[in-house]
mmCIF file of N, CA, C and O in Angstrom:
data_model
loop_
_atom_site.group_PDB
_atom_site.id
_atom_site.type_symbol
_atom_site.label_atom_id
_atom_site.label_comp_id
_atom_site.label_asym_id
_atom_site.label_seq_id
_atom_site.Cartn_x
_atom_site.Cartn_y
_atom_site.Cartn_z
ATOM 1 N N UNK A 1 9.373 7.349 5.988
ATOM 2 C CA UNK A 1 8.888 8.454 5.184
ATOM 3 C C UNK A 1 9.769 9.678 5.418
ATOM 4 O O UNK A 1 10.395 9.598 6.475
ATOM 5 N N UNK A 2 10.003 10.891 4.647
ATOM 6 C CA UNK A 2 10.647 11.491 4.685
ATOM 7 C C UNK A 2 10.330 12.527 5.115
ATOM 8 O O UNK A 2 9.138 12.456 5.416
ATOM 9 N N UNK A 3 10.878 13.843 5.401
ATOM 10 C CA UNK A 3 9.786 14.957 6.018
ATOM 11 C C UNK A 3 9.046 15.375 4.701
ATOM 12 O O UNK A 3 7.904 15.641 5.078
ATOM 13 N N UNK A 4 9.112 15.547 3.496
ATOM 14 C CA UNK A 4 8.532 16.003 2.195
ATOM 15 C C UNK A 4 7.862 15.520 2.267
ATOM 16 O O UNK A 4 6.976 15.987 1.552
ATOM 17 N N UNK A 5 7.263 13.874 3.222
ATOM 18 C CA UNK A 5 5.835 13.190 2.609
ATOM 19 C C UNK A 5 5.343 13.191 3.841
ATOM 20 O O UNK A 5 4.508 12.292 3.934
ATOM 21 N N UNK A 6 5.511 13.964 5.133
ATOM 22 C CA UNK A 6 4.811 13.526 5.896
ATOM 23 C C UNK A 6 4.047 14.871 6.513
ATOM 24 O O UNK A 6 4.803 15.817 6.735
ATOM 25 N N UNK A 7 2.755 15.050 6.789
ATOM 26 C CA UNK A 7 2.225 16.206 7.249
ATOM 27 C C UNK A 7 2.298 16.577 8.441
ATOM 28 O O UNK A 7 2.596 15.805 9.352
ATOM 29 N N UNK A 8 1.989 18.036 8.631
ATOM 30 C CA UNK A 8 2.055 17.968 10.524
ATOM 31 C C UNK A 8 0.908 17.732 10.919
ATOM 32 O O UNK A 8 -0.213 17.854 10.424
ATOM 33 N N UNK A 9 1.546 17.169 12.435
ATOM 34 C CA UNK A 9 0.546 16.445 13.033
ATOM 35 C C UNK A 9 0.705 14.704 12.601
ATOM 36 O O UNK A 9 -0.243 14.002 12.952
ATOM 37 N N UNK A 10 1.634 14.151 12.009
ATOM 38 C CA UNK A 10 1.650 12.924 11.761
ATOM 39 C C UNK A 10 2.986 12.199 12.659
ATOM 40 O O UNK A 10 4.194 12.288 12.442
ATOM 41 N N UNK A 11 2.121 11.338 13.914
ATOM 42 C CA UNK A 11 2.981 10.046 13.959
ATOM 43 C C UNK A 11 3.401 8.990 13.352
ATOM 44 O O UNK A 11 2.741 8.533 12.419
ATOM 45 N N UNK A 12 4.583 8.395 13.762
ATOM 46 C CA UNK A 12 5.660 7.569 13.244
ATOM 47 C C UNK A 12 5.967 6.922 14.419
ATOM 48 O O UNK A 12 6.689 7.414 15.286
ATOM 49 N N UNK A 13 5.192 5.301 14.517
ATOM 50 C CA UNK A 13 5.748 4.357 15.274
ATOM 51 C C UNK A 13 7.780 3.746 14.847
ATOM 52 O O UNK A 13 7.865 3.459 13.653
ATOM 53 N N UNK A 14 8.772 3.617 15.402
ATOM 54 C CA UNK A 14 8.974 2.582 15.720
ATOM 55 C C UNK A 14 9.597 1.572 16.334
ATOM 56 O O UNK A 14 9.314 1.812 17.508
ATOM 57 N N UNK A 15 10.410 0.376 16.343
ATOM 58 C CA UNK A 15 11.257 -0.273 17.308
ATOM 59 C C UNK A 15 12.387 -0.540 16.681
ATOM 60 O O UNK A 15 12.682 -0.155 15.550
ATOM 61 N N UNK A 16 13.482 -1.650 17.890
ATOM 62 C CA UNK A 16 14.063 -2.047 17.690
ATOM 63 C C UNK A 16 13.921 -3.240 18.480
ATOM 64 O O UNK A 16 13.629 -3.388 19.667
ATOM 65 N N UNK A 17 14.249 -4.243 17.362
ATOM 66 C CA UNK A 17 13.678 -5.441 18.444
ATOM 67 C C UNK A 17 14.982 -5.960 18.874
ATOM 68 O O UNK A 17 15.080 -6.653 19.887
ATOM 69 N N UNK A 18 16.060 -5.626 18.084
ATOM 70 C CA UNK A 18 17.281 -5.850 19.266
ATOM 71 C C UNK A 18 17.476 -5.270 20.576
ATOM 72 O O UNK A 18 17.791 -5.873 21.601
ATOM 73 N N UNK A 19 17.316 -4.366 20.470
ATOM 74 C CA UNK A 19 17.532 -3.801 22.026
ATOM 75 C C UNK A 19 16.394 -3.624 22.859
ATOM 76 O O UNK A 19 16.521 -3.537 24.080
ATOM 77 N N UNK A 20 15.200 -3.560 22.244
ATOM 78 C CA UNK A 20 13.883 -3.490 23.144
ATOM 79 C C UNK A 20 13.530 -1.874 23.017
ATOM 80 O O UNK A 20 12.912 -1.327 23.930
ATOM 81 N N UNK A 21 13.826 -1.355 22.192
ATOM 82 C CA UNK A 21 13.510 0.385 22.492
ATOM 83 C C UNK A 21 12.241 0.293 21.448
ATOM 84 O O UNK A 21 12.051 -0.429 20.469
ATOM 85 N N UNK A 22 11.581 1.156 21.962
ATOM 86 C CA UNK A 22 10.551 1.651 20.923
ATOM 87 C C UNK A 22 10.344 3.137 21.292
ATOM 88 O O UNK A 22 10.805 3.856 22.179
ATOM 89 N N UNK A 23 9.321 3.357 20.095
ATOM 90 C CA UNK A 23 8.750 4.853 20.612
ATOM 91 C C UNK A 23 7.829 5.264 19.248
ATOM 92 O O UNK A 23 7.385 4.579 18.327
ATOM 93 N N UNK A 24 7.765 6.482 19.511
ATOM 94 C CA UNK A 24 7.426 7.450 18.758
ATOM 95 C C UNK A 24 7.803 8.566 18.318
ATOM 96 O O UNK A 24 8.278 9.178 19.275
ATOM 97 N N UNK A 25 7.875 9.410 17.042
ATOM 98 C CA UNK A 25 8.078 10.656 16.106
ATOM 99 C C UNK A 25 6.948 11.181 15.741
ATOM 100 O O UNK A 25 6.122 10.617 15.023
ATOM 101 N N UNK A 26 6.823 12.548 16.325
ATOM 102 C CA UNK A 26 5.413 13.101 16.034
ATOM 103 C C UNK A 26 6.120 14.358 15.498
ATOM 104 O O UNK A 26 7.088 14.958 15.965
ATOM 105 N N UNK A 27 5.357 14.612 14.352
ATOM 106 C CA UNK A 27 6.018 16.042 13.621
ATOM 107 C C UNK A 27 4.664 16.950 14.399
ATOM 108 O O UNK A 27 3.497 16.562 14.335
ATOM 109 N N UNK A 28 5.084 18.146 15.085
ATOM 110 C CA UNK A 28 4.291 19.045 15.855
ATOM 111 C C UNK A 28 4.390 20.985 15.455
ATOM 112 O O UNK A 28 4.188 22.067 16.006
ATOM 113 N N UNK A 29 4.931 20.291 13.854
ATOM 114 C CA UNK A 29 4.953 22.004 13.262
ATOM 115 C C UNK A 29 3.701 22.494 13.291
ATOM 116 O O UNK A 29 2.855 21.706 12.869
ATOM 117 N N UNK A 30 3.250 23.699 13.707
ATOM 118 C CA UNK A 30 1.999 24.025 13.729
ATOM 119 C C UNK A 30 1.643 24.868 12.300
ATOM 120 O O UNK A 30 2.293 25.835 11.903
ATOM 121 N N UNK A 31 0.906 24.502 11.873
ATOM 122 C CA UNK A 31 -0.040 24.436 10.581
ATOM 123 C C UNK A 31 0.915 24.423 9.164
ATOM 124 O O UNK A 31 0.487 24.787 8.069
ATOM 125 N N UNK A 32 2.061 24.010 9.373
ATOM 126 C CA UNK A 32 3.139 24.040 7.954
ATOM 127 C C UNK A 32 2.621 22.892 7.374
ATOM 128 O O UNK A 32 2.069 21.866 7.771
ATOM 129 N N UNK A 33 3.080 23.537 5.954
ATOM 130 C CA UNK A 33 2.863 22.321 4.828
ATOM 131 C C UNK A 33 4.431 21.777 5.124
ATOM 132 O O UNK A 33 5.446 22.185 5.688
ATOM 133 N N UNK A 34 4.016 20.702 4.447
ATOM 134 C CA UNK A 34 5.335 19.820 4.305
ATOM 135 C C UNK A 34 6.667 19.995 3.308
ATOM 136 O O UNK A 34 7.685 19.369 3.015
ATOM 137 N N UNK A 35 5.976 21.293 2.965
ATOM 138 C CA UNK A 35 7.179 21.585 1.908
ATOM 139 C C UNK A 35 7.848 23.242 2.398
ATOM 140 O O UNK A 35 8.405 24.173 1.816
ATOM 141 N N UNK A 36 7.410 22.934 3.779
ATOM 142 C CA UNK A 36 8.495 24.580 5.021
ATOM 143 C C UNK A 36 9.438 24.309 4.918
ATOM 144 O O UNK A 36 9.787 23.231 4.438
ATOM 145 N N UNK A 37 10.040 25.008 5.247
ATOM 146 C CA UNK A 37 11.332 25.354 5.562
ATOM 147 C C UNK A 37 12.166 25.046 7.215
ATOM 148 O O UNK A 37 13.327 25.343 7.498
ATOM 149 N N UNK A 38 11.438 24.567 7.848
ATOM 150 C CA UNK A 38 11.477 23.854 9.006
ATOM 151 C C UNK A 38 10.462 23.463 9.592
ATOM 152 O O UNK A 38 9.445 24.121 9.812
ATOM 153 N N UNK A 39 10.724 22.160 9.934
ATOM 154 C CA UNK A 39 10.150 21.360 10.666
ATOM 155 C C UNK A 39 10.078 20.947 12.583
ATOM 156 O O UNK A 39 11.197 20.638 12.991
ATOM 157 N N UNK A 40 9.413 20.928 13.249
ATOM 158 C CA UNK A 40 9.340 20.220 14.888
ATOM 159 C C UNK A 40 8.722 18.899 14.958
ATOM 160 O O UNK A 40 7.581 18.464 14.803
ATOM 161 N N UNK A 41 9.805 18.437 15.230
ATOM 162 C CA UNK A 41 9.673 16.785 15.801
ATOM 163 C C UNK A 41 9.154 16.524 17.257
ATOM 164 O O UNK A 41 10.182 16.884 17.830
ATOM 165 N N UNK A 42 8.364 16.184 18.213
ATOM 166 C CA UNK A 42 8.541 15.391 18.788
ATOM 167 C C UNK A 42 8.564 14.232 19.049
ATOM 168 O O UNK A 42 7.621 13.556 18.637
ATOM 169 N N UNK A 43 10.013 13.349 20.093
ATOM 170 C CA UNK A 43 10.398 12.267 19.448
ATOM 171 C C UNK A 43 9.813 11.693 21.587
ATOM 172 O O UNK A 43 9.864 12.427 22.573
ATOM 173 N N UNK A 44 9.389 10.338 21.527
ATOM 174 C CA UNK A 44 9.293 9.669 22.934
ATOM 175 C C UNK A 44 10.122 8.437 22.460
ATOM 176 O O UNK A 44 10.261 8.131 21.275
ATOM 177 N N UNK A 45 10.821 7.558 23.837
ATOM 178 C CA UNK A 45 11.133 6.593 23.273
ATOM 179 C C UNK A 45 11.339 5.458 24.996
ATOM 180 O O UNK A 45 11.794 5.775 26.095
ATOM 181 N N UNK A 46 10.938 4.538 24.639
ATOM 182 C CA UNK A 46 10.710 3.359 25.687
ATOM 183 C C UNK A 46 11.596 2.990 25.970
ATOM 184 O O UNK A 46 12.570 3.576 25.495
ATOM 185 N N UNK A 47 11.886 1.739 26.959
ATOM 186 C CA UNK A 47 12.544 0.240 26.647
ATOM 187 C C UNK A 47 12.083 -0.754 27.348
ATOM 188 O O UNK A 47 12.731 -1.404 28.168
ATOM 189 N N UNK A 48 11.332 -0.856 27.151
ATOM 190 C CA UNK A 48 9.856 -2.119 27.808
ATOM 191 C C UNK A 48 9.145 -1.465 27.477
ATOM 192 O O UNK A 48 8.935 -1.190 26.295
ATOM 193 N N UNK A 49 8.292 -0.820 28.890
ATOM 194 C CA UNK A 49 7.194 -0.266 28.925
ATOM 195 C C UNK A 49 7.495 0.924 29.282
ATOM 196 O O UNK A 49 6.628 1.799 29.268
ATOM 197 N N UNK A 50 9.174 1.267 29.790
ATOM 198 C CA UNK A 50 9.209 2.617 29.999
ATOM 199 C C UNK A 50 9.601 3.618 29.487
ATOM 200 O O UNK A 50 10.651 3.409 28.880
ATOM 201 N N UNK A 51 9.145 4.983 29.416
ATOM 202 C CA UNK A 51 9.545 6.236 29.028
ATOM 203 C C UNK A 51 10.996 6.417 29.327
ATOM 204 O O UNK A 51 11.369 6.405 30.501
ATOM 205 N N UNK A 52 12.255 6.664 27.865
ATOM 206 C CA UNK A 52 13.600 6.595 28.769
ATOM 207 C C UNK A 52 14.182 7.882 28.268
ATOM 208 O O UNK A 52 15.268 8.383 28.563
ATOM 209 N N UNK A 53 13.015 8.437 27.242
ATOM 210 C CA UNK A 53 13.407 9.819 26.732
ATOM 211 C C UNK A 53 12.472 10.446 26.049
ATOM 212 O O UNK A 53 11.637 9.853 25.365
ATOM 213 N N UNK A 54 12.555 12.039 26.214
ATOM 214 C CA UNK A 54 11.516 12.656 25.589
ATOM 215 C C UNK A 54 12.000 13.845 25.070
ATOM 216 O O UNK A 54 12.992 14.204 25.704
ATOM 217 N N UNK A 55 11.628 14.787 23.953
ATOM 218 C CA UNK A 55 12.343 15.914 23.469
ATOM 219 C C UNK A 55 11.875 16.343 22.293
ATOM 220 O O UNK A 55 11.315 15.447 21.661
ATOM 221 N N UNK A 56 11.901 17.351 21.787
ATOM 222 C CA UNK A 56 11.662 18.225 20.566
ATOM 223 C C UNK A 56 12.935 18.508 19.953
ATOM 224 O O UNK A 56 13.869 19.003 20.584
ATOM 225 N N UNK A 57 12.995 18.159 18.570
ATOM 226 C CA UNK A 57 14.118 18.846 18.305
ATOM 227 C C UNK A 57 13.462 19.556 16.767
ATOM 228 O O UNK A 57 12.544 19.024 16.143
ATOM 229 N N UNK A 58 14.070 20.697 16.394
ATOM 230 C CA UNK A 58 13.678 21.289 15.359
ATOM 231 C C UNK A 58 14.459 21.601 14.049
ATOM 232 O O UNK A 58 15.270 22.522 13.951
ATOM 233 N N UNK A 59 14.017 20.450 12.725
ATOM 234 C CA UNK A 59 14.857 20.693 11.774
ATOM 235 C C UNK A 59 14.733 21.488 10.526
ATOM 236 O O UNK A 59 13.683 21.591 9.893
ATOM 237 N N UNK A 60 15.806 22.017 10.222
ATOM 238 C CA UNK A 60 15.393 22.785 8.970
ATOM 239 C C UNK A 60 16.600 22.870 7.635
ATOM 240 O O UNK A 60 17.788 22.582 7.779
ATOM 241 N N UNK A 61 15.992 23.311 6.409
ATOM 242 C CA UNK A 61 16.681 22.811 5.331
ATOM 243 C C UNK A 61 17.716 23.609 5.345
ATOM 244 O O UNK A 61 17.523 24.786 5.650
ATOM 245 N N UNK A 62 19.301 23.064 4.957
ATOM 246 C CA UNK A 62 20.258 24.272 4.603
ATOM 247 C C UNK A 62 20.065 24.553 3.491
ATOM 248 O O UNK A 62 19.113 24.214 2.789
ATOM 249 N N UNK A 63 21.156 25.347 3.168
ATOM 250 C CA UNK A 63 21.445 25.788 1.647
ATOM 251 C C UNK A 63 21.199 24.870 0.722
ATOM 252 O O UNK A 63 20.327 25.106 -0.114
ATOM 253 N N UNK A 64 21.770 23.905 0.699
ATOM 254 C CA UNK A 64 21.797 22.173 -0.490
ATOM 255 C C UNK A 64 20.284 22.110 -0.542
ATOM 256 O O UNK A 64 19.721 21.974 -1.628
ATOM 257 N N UNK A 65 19.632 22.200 0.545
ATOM 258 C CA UNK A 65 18.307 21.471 1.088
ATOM 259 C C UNK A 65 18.306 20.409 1.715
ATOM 260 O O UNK A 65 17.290 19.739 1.902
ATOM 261 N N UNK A 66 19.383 20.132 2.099
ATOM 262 C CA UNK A 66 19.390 18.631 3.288
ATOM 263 C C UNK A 66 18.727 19.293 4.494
ATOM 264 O O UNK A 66 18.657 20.478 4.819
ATOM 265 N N UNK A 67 18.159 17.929 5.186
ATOM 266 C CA UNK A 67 17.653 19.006 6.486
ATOM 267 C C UNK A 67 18.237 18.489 7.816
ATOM 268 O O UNK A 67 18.324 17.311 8.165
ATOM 269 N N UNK A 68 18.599 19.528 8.454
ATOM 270 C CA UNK A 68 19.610 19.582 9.840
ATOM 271 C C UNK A 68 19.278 19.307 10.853
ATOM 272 O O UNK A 68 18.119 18.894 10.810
ATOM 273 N N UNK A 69 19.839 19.305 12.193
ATOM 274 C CA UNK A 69 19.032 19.947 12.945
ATOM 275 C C UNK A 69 19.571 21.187 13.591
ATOM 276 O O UNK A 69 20.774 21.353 13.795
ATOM 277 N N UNK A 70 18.506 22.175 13.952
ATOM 278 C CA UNK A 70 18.678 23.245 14.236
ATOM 279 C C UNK A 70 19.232 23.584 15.491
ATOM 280 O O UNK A 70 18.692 23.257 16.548
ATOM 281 N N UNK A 71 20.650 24.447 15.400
ATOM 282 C CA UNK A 71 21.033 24.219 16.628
ATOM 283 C C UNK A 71 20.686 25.484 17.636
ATOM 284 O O UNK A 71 20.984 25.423 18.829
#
């Protein structure tokens, strides 16, 4: 799904079954519609059962409207 269809507050399972990673994408913009001007991700991610990364990153639309991430 794209950020245009997804609300905040919505997780996004998923894997890779080649390598064994999984995780999660949680959009954690606080009270934006989905049609802001930037967005906050937080992203977790496994490889078994373990936690091998964790982080926020925050994207937002340029000029075109593609969306970046914010550096």
């Amino acid at each position: 799904a794209t950020l245009e269809e997804t609300a905040a507050g919505t997780s996004r399972q998923w894997n890779n079954a080649d390598s064994g990673h999984h995780g999660k994408v949680t959009d954690t913009t606080p009270s934006a519609p989905a049609t802001g001007k930037c967005r906050t991700l937080e992203t977790i991610a496994y490889h078994e059962e373990q936690m091998i990364a964790k982080g926020t990153a925050e994207l937002c639309r340029d000029a075109k409207g593609v969306w970046v991430h914010k550096e």
